[in-house]
């Protein structure tokens, strides 16, 4: 069943529509996200269309090389999966299904702090290196036992999401007043309540397959084994945002983390040259230029528009990755041509997972690979490594000024 559904996914839009049919609105809207007016979310996707790549014609490469490295780890294409907490609420395969799909694709999964599977199970299923997005369950020191578990699981890097200083507003979700997990306006995610169940019941009951799986998987799906309370028991997904927002990641934490982790640190959520430099000074090995897919501050710039300046400022010192708004293979090439080493995809795989679990994520990664390969061929470029700004069309205003027009 999942395989058949997965085969129907040929692009992002297909995954969105299949997910829309398969999960109730309360789940779908969590994946769709967007905060406040949704401006950043919209513009972040649209911005890619303004980056034009100019093909070199008259070239033919029998084979294109899609491979690259991230922090020294060879990957088969410049696409990683972004941390996306809570996806097991849409399909029981959850983060572990993503691990298997990513392993088959030969790339890297960034496991979210809010994973519903423990890192040990993910490490067992992983075919290659894994990164872990670290959040603090209430205090920085509370993360020490987590770091020990990550080391034992041979996690290759920790990712610090630094753009979550406060809770966001998800107006669409509030309107529905999520009755299954509703109530927590600050985080957009709250504890279970039957108070408003009658409002969503008709829609939930229209998705009996989802409801059956959810009910069967509920006990594990709503737990976060990498975010524990002081007594060591895992939090519920609706407790986690409150804990995380009570102690967000700040620059001053990084020296402590260097001492206690002693491995690679990636800082995710950079949108300015100043912060990129700060990450370099703090000893980050890589940064992710990201506006959180438009899920945090509405009004922030599209990540692809700030990428070139950040690459120019710090590209020689750290690896620069990008996420937010990547929807197809050509977007990957656009980001790489502008200087990103690789991209992270979020909704692209989260919707496919909601539609068809692990099979959906496998399919989406295959589609990315095929698209990137075909686009490279059409671009007249033999490898990801050769792609640079000479393939990017200059903006017309710049062209006019250089020609004196
Ligand atoms: C459903 C969902 C859950 C997410 N959860 C997290 C999270 O737990 N931690 C985090 O750092 N980012 C999280 N993000 C943000 C992603 O890591 C990534 O920055 C974003 O999805 C990229 O934009 P895109 O969805 O347009 O690809 C989440 C995104 C989505 C869509």
Short mmCIF file of C-alpha atoms and ligand atoms in Angstrom, two decimals:
data_model
loop_
_atom_site.label_atom_id
_atom_site.label_comp_id
_atom_site.label_asym_id
_atom_site.label_seq_id
_atom_site.Cartn_x
_atom_site.Cartn_y
_atom_site.Cartn_z
CA UNK A 1 0.00 0.00 0.00
CA UNK A 2 2.70 2.45 1.07
CA UNK A 3 4.83 1.43 -1.92
CA UNK A 4 1.94 2.09 -4.28
CA UNK A 5 1.32 5.49 -2.70
CA UNK A 6 5.02 6.32 -2.76
CA UNK A 7 5.21 5.61 -6.49
CA UNK A 8 2.66 8.35 -7.06
CA UNK A 9 5.12 10.95 -5.77
CA UNK A 10 6.87 12.68 -8.64
CA UNK A 11 7.36 16.06 -7.01
CA UNK A 12 6.70 18.03 -3.84
CA UNK A 13 3.15 18.91 -4.86
CA UNK A 14 2.25 15.22 -5.22
CA UNK A 15 3.52 14.49 -1.70
CA UNK A 16 1.56 17.41 -0.28
CA UNK A 17 -1.68 16.31 -1.93
CA UNK A 18 -1.27 12.66 -0.92
CA UNK A 19 -0.52 13.71 2.67
CA UNK A 20 -3.53 16.03 2.65
CA UNK A 21 -5.76 13.05 1.82
CA UNK A 22 -4.15 10.65 4.28
CA UNK A 23 -3.89 12.59 7.52
CA UNK A 24 -6.39 14.78 9.37
CA UNK A 25 -6.10 18.53 9.06
CA UNK A 26 -4.63 18.96 12.54
CA UNK A 27 -1.69 16.79 11.50
CA UNK A 28 -1.40 18.19 8.00
CA UNK A 29 -1.29 21.78 9.21
CA UNK A 30 1.56 20.96 11.59
CA UNK A 31 3.61 19.83 8.62
CA UNK A 32 2.53 22.77 6.52
CA UNK A 33 3.46 25.13 9.37
CA UNK A 34 4.15 28.77 8.67
CA UNK A 35 3.81 31.38 11.40
CA UNK A 36 1.85 34.60 11.73
CA UNK A 37 0.93 35.81 8.22
CA UNK A 38 3.05 33.15 6.51
CA UNK A 39 5.00 35.74 4.52
CA UNK A 40 8.45 34.26 5.10
CA UNK A 41 7.23 30.78 4.30
CA UNK A 42 5.80 31.88 0.94
CA UNK A 43 8.69 34.11 -0.04
CA UNK A 44 11.27 31.51 0.92
CA UNK A 45 9.90 29.06 -1.63
CA UNK A 46 9.35 31.72 -4.30
CA UNK A 47 12.87 33.14 -3.92
CA UNK A 48 14.39 30.07 -5.58
CA UNK A 49 12.58 30.91 -8.81
CA UNK A 50 14.52 34.16 -9.01
CA UNK A 51 17.85 32.35 -9.06
CA UNK A 52 18.33 31.43 -12.72
CA UNK A 53 20.95 28.96 -13.82
CA UNK A 54 22.41 29.41 -17.29
CA UNK A 55 23.19 26.16 -19.14
CA UNK A 56 26.50 25.56 -20.94
CA UNK A 57 25.43 24.05 -24.21
CA UNK A 58 27.29 21.73 -26.51
CA UNK A 59 28.56 19.59 -23.63
CA UNK A 60 27.78 15.98 -22.86
CA UNK A 61 28.74 14.00 -19.80
CA UNK A 62 27.89 10.33 -19.95
CA UNK A 63 27.73 10.26 -16.14
CA UNK A 64 27.35 13.08 -13.67
CA UNK A 65 28.96 13.00 -10.24
CA UNK A 66 26.41 14.02 -7.61
CA UNK A 67 28.60 13.20 -4.63
CA UNK A 68 30.07 15.61 -2.11
CA UNK A 69 31.22 15.63 1.49
CA UNK A 70 29.79 17.21 4.62
CA UNK A 71 32.21 17.52 7.55
CA UNK A 72 34.39 14.96 5.82
CA UNK A 73 31.60 12.40 5.39
CA UNK A 74 31.04 11.35 1.79
CA UNK A 75 27.41 11.53 0.69
CA UNK A 76 25.89 10.46 -2.59
CA UNK A 77 24.15 13.78 -3.27
CA UNK A 78 24.07 17.20 -1.59
CA UNK A 79 20.76 16.61 0.20
CA UNK A 80 20.40 15.85 3.93
CA UNK A 81 17.18 15.50 5.87
CA UNK A 82 16.48 18.38 8.27
CA UNK A 83 15.43 17.71 11.85
CA UNK A 84 11.63 17.57 11.97
CA UNK A 85 10.14 16.79 15.36
CA UNK A 86 6.82 15.03 15.81
CA UNK A 87 6.58 13.35 12.41
CA UNK A 88 5.58 10.02 13.95
CA UNK A 89 2.19 11.58 14.63
CA UNK A 90 1.57 11.44 10.89
CA UNK A 91 2.89 7.91 10.27
CA UNK A 92 4.27 5.24 12.65
CA UNK A 93 7.47 4.78 10.61
CA UNK A 94 8.62 8.11 12.05
CA UNK A 95 12.28 9.02 12.41
CA UNK A 96 13.38 5.38 12.16
CA UNK A 97 11.75 5.08 8.73
CA UNK A 98 13.69 8.20 7.75
CA UNK A 99 16.92 6.57 9.02
CA UNK A 100 16.41 3.59 6.73
CA UNK A 101 15.43 5.71 3.74
CA UNK A 102 18.38 8.04 4.21
CA UNK A 103 20.73 5.07 4.62
CA UNK A 104 19.51 3.60 1.34
CA UNK A 105 20.08 6.96 -0.34
CA UNK A 106 23.62 7.23 1.02
CA UNK A 107 23.20 10.56 2.74
CA UNK A 108 22.85 11.98 6.27
CA UNK A 109 19.85 12.29 8.57
CA UNK A 110 19.75 15.05 11.16
CA UNK A 111 17.76 13.43 13.92
CA UNK A 112 15.53 15.90 15.78
CA UNK A 113 15.83 16.35 19.54
CA UNK A 114 12.12 15.52 19.64
CA UNK A 115 12.62 12.12 18.02
CA UNK A 116 10.15 9.49 19.17
CA UNK A 117 12.79 6.77 18.73
CA UNK A 118 15.86 6.63 20.99
CA UNK A 119 19.20 7.42 19.38
CA UNK A 120 20.37 3.86 20.09
CA UNK A 121 17.65 2.39 17.84
CA UNK A 122 18.40 4.95 15.15
CA UNK A 123 22.15 4.26 15.32
CA UNK A 124 21.45 0.52 14.95
CA UNK A 125 19.40 1.12 11.82
CA UNK A 126 21.71 3.72 10.29
CA UNK A 127 23.83 2.79 7.28
CA UNK A 128 26.14 5.81 7.62
CA UNK A 129 26.87 8.81 9.83
CA UNK A 130 24.06 10.52 11.70
CA UNK A 131 23.83 14.06 13.06
CA UNK A 132 21.69 14.95 16.06
CA UNK A 133 19.87 18.22 16.67
CA UNK A 134 20.43 18.94 20.32
CA UNK A 135 17.95 20.83 22.50
CA UNK A 136 18.07 21.25 26.24
CA UNK A 137 15.35 19.68 28.37
CA UNK A 138 15.02 22.73 30.63
CA UNK A 139 18.69 23.52 31.31
CA UNK A 140 22.05 23.22 29.57
CA UNK A 141 23.45 20.90 32.22
CA UNK A 142 20.50 18.54 31.79
CA UNK A 143 21.94 17.69 28.39
CA UNK A 144 25.01 15.91 29.80
CA UNK A 145 23.48 12.41 29.88
CA UNK A 146 22.17 13.00 26.35
CA UNK A 147 25.69 13.85 25.15
CA UNK A 148 26.96 10.59 26.67
CA UNK A 149 24.28 8.65 24.79
CA UNK A 150 25.16 10.46 21.56
CA UNK A 151 28.83 9.62 21.98
CA UNK A 152 28.04 5.97 22.69
CA UNK A 153 25.84 5.91 19.56
CA UNK A 154 28.75 7.38 17.55
CA UNK A 155 26.78 10.39 16.42
CA UNK A 156 29.01 12.31 14.01
CA UNK A 157 27.93 15.90 14.83
CA UNK A 158 25.52 17.84 16.97
CA UNK A 159 23.34 20.49 15.38
CA UNK A 160 22.35 23.50 17.49
CA UNK A 161 19.20 25.20 16.29
CA UNK A 162 19.87 28.74 17.35
CA UNK A 163 16.81 30.47 15.89
CA UNK A 164 14.23 29.43 18.48
CA UNK A 165 14.43 32.12 21.18
CA UNK A 166 10.70 32.12 21.82
CA UNK A 167 7.51 30.33 20.87
CA UNK A 168 5.89 31.09 17.53
CA UNK A 169 2.29 31.75 16.63
CA UNK A 170 0.60 29.31 14.34
CA UNK A 171 -2.66 31.01 13.67
CA UNK A 172 -4.02 28.27 11.46
CA UNK A 173 -3.54 25.72 14.20
CA UNK A 174 -5.14 27.87 16.85
CA UNK A 175 -8.21 28.33 14.75
CA UNK A 176 -8.67 24.60 14.77
CA UNK A 177 -7.82 24.41 18.45
CA UNK A 178 -6.22 21.07 18.20
CA UNK A 179 -8.16 18.84 20.51
CA UNK A 180 -5.89 15.84 20.34
CA UNK A 181 -2.82 17.76 21.48
CA UNK A 182 -4.19 21.27 21.71
CA UNK A 183 -4.10 24.00 24.23
CA UNK A 184 -0.55 25.33 24.39
CA UNK A 185 -0.83 28.59 22.51
CA UNK A 186 2.75 29.65 23.18
CA UNK A 187 4.24 26.62 21.48
CA UNK A 188 1.43 25.70 19.14
CA UNK A 189 1.48 22.27 20.68
CA UNK A 190 -0.19 21.29 23.95
CA UNK A 191 -1.42 18.44 26.09
CA UNK A 192 -4.30 16.15 25.19
CA UNK A 193 -7.75 17.47 25.89
CA UNK A 194 -11.16 16.31 24.87
CA UNK A 195 -12.53 19.83 25.34
CA UNK A 196 -12.70 20.64 21.67
CA UNK A 197 -12.71 17.15 20.26
CA UNK A 198 -16.14 17.59 18.73
CA UNK A 199 -14.66 20.23 16.42
CA UNK A 200 -12.10 17.97 14.84
CA UNK A 201 -13.86 14.62 15.28
CA UNK A 202 -15.62 14.64 11.89
CA UNK A 203 -12.35 15.27 10.07
CA UNK A 204 -10.38 12.75 12.14
CA UNK A 205 -13.04 10.09 11.57
CA UNK A 206 -12.73 10.61 7.83
CA UNK A 207 -9.20 9.17 8.16
CA UNK A 208 -9.82 5.75 9.71
CA UNK A 209 -6.50 4.28 8.52
CA UNK A 210 -4.54 7.10 10.14
CA UNK A 211 -6.68 6.85 13.28
CA UNK A 212 -6.14 3.09 13.56
CA UNK A 213 -2.36 3.40 13.18
CA UNK A 214 -2.22 6.39 15.50
CA UNK A 215 -4.22 4.64 18.23
CA UNK A 216 -1.96 1.55 17.94
CA UNK A 217 1.23 3.61 18.02
CA UNK A 218 0.05 6.32 20.39
CA UNK A 219 2.04 5.39 23.51
CA UNK A 220 5.39 5.58 21.71
CA UNK A 221 4.49 8.26 19.18
CA UNK A 222 3.88 10.87 21.86
CA UNK A 223 7.09 10.23 23.81
CA UNK A 224 10.44 11.95 23.29
CA UNK A 225 13.12 9.57 24.62
CA UNK A 226 15.95 12.06 24.00
CA UNK A 227 14.25 14.80 26.02
CA UNK A 228 13.84 13.56 29.56
CA UNK A 229 12.47 14.99 32.76
CA UNK A 230 14.80 15.32 35.76
CA UNK A 231 13.76 11.81 36.90
CA UNK A 232 14.96 10.39 33.56
CA UNK A 233 11.53 9.60 32.13
CA UNK A 234 10.85 10.78 28.57
CA UNK A 235 8.71 13.85 28.08
CA UNK A 236 5.51 13.89 26.09
CA UNK A 237 5.67 15.73 22.77
CA UNK A 238 3.40 18.42 24.15
CA UNK A 239 5.70 19.01 27.12
CA UNK A 240 8.82 19.35 25.00
CA UNK A 241 8.30 22.79 23.39
CA UNK A 242 7.66 24.38 26.80
CA UNK A 243 10.95 22.91 28.10
CA UNK A 244 12.89 23.89 24.97
CA UNK A 245 11.60 27.44 24.84
CA UNK A 246 12.33 27.87 28.55
CA UNK A 247 16.03 27.38 27.78
CA UNK A 248 16.83 28.11 24.13
CA UNK A 249 20.31 27.75 22.63
CA UNK A 250 22.49 30.87 23.02
CA UNK A 251 26.02 31.64 21.83
CA UNK A 252 27.42 31.48 25.36
CA UNK A 253 26.59 27.74 25.51
CA UNK A 254 29.00 26.78 22.76
CA UNK A 255 32.26 26.74 24.79
CA UNK A 256 30.56 24.49 27.39
CA UNK A 257 29.32 22.23 24.62
CA UNK A 258 32.79 22.09 23.06
CA UNK A 259 34.19 20.92 26.40
CA UNK A 260 31.52 18.29 26.92
CA UNK A 261 31.01 17.09 23.36
CA UNK A 262 34.48 17.36 21.85
CA UNK A 263 33.18 16.79 18.35
CA UNK A 264 31.76 18.70 15.42
CA UNK A 265 29.13 21.35 16.12
CA UNK A 266 26.82 22.67 13.41
CA UNK A 267 24.88 25.89 14.06
CA UNK A 268 21.50 26.01 12.32
CA UNK A 269 19.39 29.11 11.80
CA UNK A 270 21.87 31.73 10.55
CA UNK A 271 20.55 34.60 8.40
CA UNK A 272 23.17 37.33 8.77
CA UNK A 273 26.86 37.74 8.08
CA UNK A 274 27.33 38.92 11.68
CA UNK A 275 25.90 35.73 13.12
CA UNK A 276 27.81 33.61 10.62
CA UNK A 277 31.04 35.22 11.87
CA UNK A 278 29.93 34.63 15.43
CA UNK A 279 29.45 30.95 14.68
CA UNK A 280 32.95 30.78 13.20
CA UNK A 281 34.40 32.54 16.25
CA UNK A 282 32.54 30.11 18.51
CA UNK A 283 34.26 27.21 16.74
CA UNK A 284 31.38 25.83 14.67
CA UNK A 285 32.42 23.34 11.99
CA UNK A 286 29.47 24.20 9.77
CA UNK A 287 26.48 26.52 9.69
CA UNK A 288 23.03 26.11 8.23
CA UNK A 289 21.66 29.24 6.59
CA UNK A 290 18.01 28.82 7.49
CA UNK A 291 14.85 30.68 8.44
CA UNK A 292 13.40 27.46 9.87
CA UNK A 293 11.24 27.03 6.78
CA UNK A 294 9.29 30.15 7.76
CA UNK A 295 8.27 28.46 11.00
CA UNK A 296 9.81 30.96 13.40
CA UNK A 297 10.10 34.68 12.72
CA UNK A 298 7.68 35.84 10.03
CA UNK A 299 9.29 38.67 8.08
CA UNK A 300 12.73 37.06 7.97
CA UNK A 301 14.42 36.96 4.55
CA UNK A 302 14.39 33.88 2.34
CA UNK A 303 17.52 31.88 3.14
CA UNK A 304 18.65 31.66 -0.50
CA UNK A 305 18.77 35.48 -0.75
CA UNK A 306 21.23 35.83 2.16
CA UNK A 307 23.32 32.81 1.20
CA UNK A 308 25.83 34.50 -1.19
CA UNK A 309 26.91 37.19 1.31
CA UNK A 310 27.31 34.61 4.07
CA UNK A 311 29.34 32.33 1.82
CA UNK A 312 31.56 35.25 0.84
CA UNK A 313 32.10 36.16 4.49
CA UNK A 314 32.75 32.74 6.07
CA UNK A 315 32.75 30.12 3.29
CA UNK A 316 36.52 29.76 3.55
CA UNK A 317 36.34 28.94 7.26
CA UNK A 318 33.27 26.73 7.75
CA UNK A 319 31.03 24.60 5.61
CA UNK A 320 27.88 26.46 4.69
CA UNK A 321 24.70 24.44 4.33
CA UNK A 322 21.26 25.83 3.51
CA UNK A 323 17.67 24.95 4.22
CA UNK A 324 14.21 26.44 3.86
CA UNK A 325 12.16 26.40 0.71
CA UNK A 326 14.00 23.63 -1.15
CA UNK A 327 11.36 21.79 -3.15
CA UNK A 328 13.12 20.16 -6.10
CA UNK A 329 16.46 19.18 -7.59
CA UNK A 330 16.94 22.49 -9.38
CA UNK A 331 16.65 24.30 -6.03
CA UNK A 332 19.48 22.14 -4.74
CA UNK A 333 21.62 23.14 -7.72
CA UNK A 334 20.73 26.80 -7.22
CA UNK A 335 21.87 26.69 -3.60
CA UNK A 336 25.05 24.77 -4.45
CA UNK A 337 25.87 27.17 -7.30
CA UNK A 338 25.54 30.05 -4.85
CA UNK A 339 28.04 28.40 -2.54
CA UNK A 340 26.16 25.96 -0.28
CA UNK A 341 27.94 22.66 0.25
CA UNK A 342 24.61 20.86 0.56
CA UNK A 343 20.99 21.52 1.49
CA UNK A 344 18.62 20.16 4.11
CA UNK A 345 15.08 19.29 3.11
CA UNK A 346 12.26 19.57 5.65
CA UNK A 347 8.72 19.54 4.35
CA UNK A 348 9.79 17.71 1.20
CA UNK A 349 10.34 14.54 3.15
CA UNK A 350 7.89 15.24 6.00
CA UNK A 351 4.92 15.28 3.60
CA UNK A 352 6.15 12.19 1.76
CA UNK A 353 6.53 10.43 5.11
CA UNK A 354 2.98 11.42 6.08
CA UNK A 355 1.75 10.04 2.76
CA UNK A 356 3.64 6.74 2.70
CA UNK A 357 6.03 6.41 5.65
CA UNK A 358 9.54 5.15 4.93
CA UNK A 359 8.60 4.30 1.34
CA UNK A 360 7.56 7.90 0.79
CA UNK A 361 10.88 9.23 2.07
CA UNK A 362 12.79 6.73 -0.08
CA UNK A 363 10.80 7.86 -3.07
CA UNK A 364 11.34 11.55 -2.43
CA UNK A 365 15.10 11.06 -2.12
CA UNK A 366 15.08 9.09 -5.39
CA UNK A 367 13.15 11.90 -7.07
CA UNK A 368 15.72 14.43 -5.81
CA UNK A 369 18.55 12.27 -7.13
CA UNK A 370 16.99 11.85 -10.56
CA UNK A 371 16.11 15.54 -10.78
CA UNK A 372 19.59 16.69 -9.75
CA UNK A 373 21.21 14.32 -12.20
CA UNK A 374 18.98 15.38 -15.08
CA UNK A 375 19.35 19.07 -14.24
CA UNK A 376 23.15 18.75 -14.14
CA UNK A 377 23.08 17.11 -17.57
CA UNK A 378 20.87 19.86 -18.97
CA UNK A 379 23.05 22.48 -17.35
CA UNK A 380 26.10 21.02 -19.08
CA UNK A 381 27.89 20.41 -15.81
CA UNK A 382 29.68 17.15 -15.04
CA UNK A 383 29.63 17.26 -11.27
CA UNK A 384 28.32 18.99 -8.19
CA UNK A 385 31.89 20.03 -7.40
CA UNK A 386 32.11 22.08 -10.62
CA UNK A 387 28.95 24.05 -9.98
CA UNK A 388 29.68 27.66 -9.08
CA UNK A 389 28.36 31.19 -9.49
CA UNK A 390 29.44 31.33 -13.11
CA UNK A 391 26.27 29.29 -13.77
CA UNK A 392 24.04 31.84 -12.00
CA UNK A 393 22.48 34.63 -14.03
CA UNK A 394 23.38 38.06 -12.70
CA UNK A 395 20.40 40.16 -11.74
CA UNK A 396 19.37 42.52 -14.52
CA UNK A 397 20.08 45.63 -12.46
CA UNK A 398 23.62 44.44 -11.85
CA UNK A 399 24.05 43.71 -15.56
CA UNK A 400 22.83 47.17 -16.45
CA UNK A 401 25.22 48.81 -14.03
CA UNK A 402 28.21 46.83 -15.30
CA UNK A 403 27.38 47.70 -18.92
CA UNK A 404 26.73 51.31 -17.99
CA UNK A 405 23.09 51.01 -19.15
C1 LIG B 1 7.10 19.39 10.67
C2 LIG B 1 8.38 20.11 10.96
C3 LIG B 1 9.01 19.93 12.16
C4 LIG B 1 10.23 20.58 12.42
N1 LIG B 1 10.85 20.34 13.60
C5 LIG B 1 12.08 20.88 13.82
C6 LIG B 1 12.81 20.55 14.98
O1 LIG B 1 12.34 19.77 15.80
N2 LIG B 1 14.04 21.11 15.13
C7 LIG B 1 14.58 21.97 14.22
O2 LIG B 1 15.70 22.44 14.39
N3 LIG B 1 13.89 22.30 13.11
C8 LIG B 1 12.68 21.77 12.88
N4 LIG B 1 12.00 22.08 11.74
C9 LIG B 1 12.63 22.96 10.75
C10 LIG B 1 13.47 22.13 9.77
O3 LIG B 1 14.58 21.56 10.38
C11 LIG B 1 13.94 22.98 8.58
O4 LIG B 1 14.66 24.08 9.06
C12 LIG B 1 12.80 23.46 7.70
O5 LIG B 1 11.80 22.48 7.58
C13 LIG B 1 13.35 23.78 6.32
O6 LIG B 1 12.38 24.32 5.50
P1 LIG B 1 11.52 23.46 4.43
O7 LIG B 1 10.49 22.75 5.23
O8 LIG B 1 10.96 24.53 3.57
O9 LIG B 1 12.46 22.52 3.74
C14 LIG B 1 10.79 21.45 11.46
C15 LIG B 1 10.13 21.63 10.24
C16 LIG B 1 8.94 20.98 9.98
C17 LIG B 1 8.27 21.20 8.65
#
